[in-house]
Amino acid sequence: MTSQKPQRTRQKQLTTRGRVFCWVMIVFVLLTTCAAGLTLIIEGIDGRRALAHGPVGTLTPTDRKCGDESCAWVGTFASADGTVTEEDVELKDAEKVRFSAPMPATIDDVRLDDEDTRPTAYTADYNWRGSVFKGSFVILFGLGISGGLVMMLKRHRPAAVSS
């Protein structure tokens, strides 16, 4: 009776250059997703603060700032009591502004966040929870991708050299 040789499975070993590349990718993914996630979370928290404590007033649009999908109104904010006036204020709104939308004369019932580096106004229907949720998801996604890359590196660890 002959015994069969045990089958050897051979794992591919990552080269040193490949391991360094993986570690660079892990750091890159962590930094970019954390930065993007924190930016979204901070935007949501700023909106919440403005809706809770910001002065109420009207925004008179003078221009629009357009991105890839939609635009935002930029204009002059004037508080209802006349004590606060800010120029070049960007409006965050729950509704998307189309590229061809006509510019309104004024937008009422907005709250100003003047603690930001660039003053921002928020409408009453602004959903600050959405930004916080999206930011948290982006951070968790980055942690998942990075964790997967770390697991890949551990699986392809070089074999120990025996003396």
PDB file of C-alpha atoms in Angstrom, residues 65-135:
ATOM      1  CA  LYS A  65     -22.231  78.450  -7.309  1.00  0.00           C
ATOM      2  CA  CYS A  66     -22.537  75.320  -9.451  1.00  0.00           C
ATOM      3  CA  GLY A  67     -21.054  71.869  -8.960  1.00  0.00           C
ATOM      4  CA  ASP A  68     -21.386  68.712 -11.030  1.00  0.00           C
ATOM      5  CA  GLU A  69     -25.008  67.947 -10.150  1.00  0.00           C
ATOM      6  CA  SER A  70     -26.624  71.137  -8.914  1.00  0.00           C
ATOM      7  CA  CYS A  71     -26.106  74.736  -7.890  1.00  0.00           C
ATOM      8  CA  ALA A  72     -26.333  76.730  -4.666  1.00  0.00           C
ATOM      9  CA  TRP A  73     -27.438  80.317  -4.276  1.00  0.00           C
ATOM     10  CA  VAL A  74     -24.883  82.876  -3.104  1.00  0.00           C
ATOM     11  CA  GLY A  75     -25.997  86.263  -1.914  1.00  0.00           C
ATOM     12  CA  THR A  76     -26.492  88.792   0.875  1.00  0.00           C
ATOM     13  CA  PHE A  77     -28.029  87.776   4.194  1.00  0.00           C
ATOM     14  CA  ALA A  78     -29.970  90.304   6.250  1.00  0.00           C
ATOM     15  CA  SER A  79     -31.386  89.358   9.652  1.00  0.00           C
ATOM     16  CA  ALA A  80     -35.031  90.035  10.407  1.00  0.00           C
ATOM     17  CA  ASP A  81     -34.149  92.595  13.098  1.00  0.00           C
ATOM     18  CA  GLY A  82     -31.560  94.298  10.862  1.00  0.00           C
ATOM     19  CA  THR A  83     -28.597  93.764  13.195  1.00  0.00           C
ATOM     20  CA  VAL A  84     -26.708  91.232  11.054  1.00  0.00           C
ATOM     21  CA  THR A  85     -25.763  91.688   7.392  1.00  0.00           C
ATOM     22  CA  GLU A  86     -23.369  89.339   5.601  1.00  0.00           C
ATOM     23  CA  GLU A  87     -22.299  89.301   1.971  1.00  0.00           C
ATOM     24  CA  ASP A  88     -21.170  86.338  -0.105  1.00  0.00           C
ATOM     25  CA  VAL A  89     -23.257  83.847   1.900  1.00  0.00           C
ATOM     26  CA  GLU A  90     -23.830  80.376   0.415  1.00  0.00           C
ATOM     27  CA  LEU A  91     -27.272  78.810   0.934  1.00  0.00           C
ATOM     28  CA  LYS A  92     -27.600  75.137   1.901  1.00  0.00           C
ATOM     29  CA  ASP A  93     -31.043  73.873   1.033  1.00  0.00           C
ATOM     30  CA  ALA A  94     -32.884  70.553   0.923  1.00  0.00           C
ATOM     31  CA  GLU A  95     -33.983  71.267  -2.656  1.00  0.00           C
ATOM     32  CA  LYS A  96     -31.533  70.966  -5.531  1.00  0.00           C
ATOM     33  CA  VAL A  97     -31.178  74.072  -7.653  1.00  0.00           C
ATOM     34  CA  ARG A  98     -30.978  73.327 -11.373  1.00  0.00           C
ATOM     35  CA  PHE A  99     -28.501  75.050 -13.658  1.00  0.00           C
ATOM     36  CA  SER A 100     -31.318  76.816 -15.512  1.00  0.00           C
ATOM     37  CA  ALA A 101     -33.438  77.766 -12.474  1.00  0.00           C
ATOM     38  CA  PRO A 102     -34.455  81.428 -12.378  1.00  0.00           C
ATOM     39  CA  MET A 103     -32.920  83.447  -9.561  1.00  0.00           C
ATOM     40  CA  PRO A 104     -35.480  84.297  -6.851  1.00  0.00           C
ATOM     41  CA  ALA A 105     -35.763  87.843  -5.530  1.00  0.00           C
ATOM     42  CA  THR A 106     -35.375  86.768  -1.882  1.00  0.00           C
ATOM     43  CA  ILE A 107     -35.430  83.556   0.126  1.00  0.00           C
ATOM     44  CA  ASP A 108     -37.161  83.944   3.476  1.00  0.00           C
ATOM     45  CA  ASP A 109     -36.776  82.096   6.774  1.00  0.00           C
ATOM     46  CA  VAL A 110     -33.094  81.171   6.537  1.00  0.00           C
ATOM     47  CA  ARG A 111     -30.671  80.917   9.438  1.00  0.00           C
ATOM     48  CA  LEU A 112     -27.085  82.109   9.293  1.00  0.00           C
ATOM     49  CA  ASP A 113     -24.033  80.228  10.534  1.00  0.00           C
ATOM     50  CA  ASP A 114     -21.479  83.002  10.857  1.00  0.00           C
ATOM     51  CA  GLU A 115     -19.003  80.934  12.906  1.00  0.00           C
ATOM     52  CA  ASP A 116     -17.766  79.179   9.769  1.00  0.00           C
ATOM     53  CA  THR A 117     -14.804  80.442   7.727  1.00  0.00           C
ATOM     54  CA  ARG A 118     -17.235  81.258   4.952  1.00  0.00           C
ATOM     55  CA  PRO A 119     -20.683  82.323   6.150  1.00  0.00           C
ATOM     56  CA  THR A 120     -23.398  79.846   5.236  1.00  0.00           C
ATOM     57  CA  ALA A 121     -27.170  80.089   5.507  1.00  0.00           C
ATOM     58  CA  TYR A 122     -29.509  77.130   5.952  1.00  0.00           C
ATOM     59  CA  THR A 123     -33.187  76.818   5.122  1.00  0.00           C
ATOM     60  CA  ALA A 124     -35.560  75.343   7.705  1.00  0.00           C
ATOM     61  CA  ASP A 125     -35.899  72.127   5.669  1.00  0.00           C
ATOM     62  CA  TYR A 126     -32.123  71.459   5.542  1.00  0.00           C
ATOM     63  CA  ASN A 127     -31.438  67.869   6.647  1.00  0.00           C
ATOM     64  CA  TRP A 128     -28.295  67.985   8.777  1.00  0.00           C
ATOM     65  CA  ARG A 129     -28.716  64.320   9.767  1.00  0.00           C
ATOM     66  CA  GLY A 130     -28.156  63.243   6.160  1.00  0.00           C
ATOM     67  CA  SER A 131     -24.704  64.825   6.073  1.00  0.00           C
ATOM     68  CA  VAL A 132     -23.723  63.255   9.397  1.00  0.00           C
ATOM     69  CA  PHE A 133     -24.970  59.842   8.232  1.00  0.00           C
ATOM     70  CA  LYS A 134     -23.144  60.072   4.901  1.00  0.00           C
ATOM     71  CA  GLY A 135     -19.935  61.180   6.601  1.00  0.00           C
TER      72      GLY A 135
END
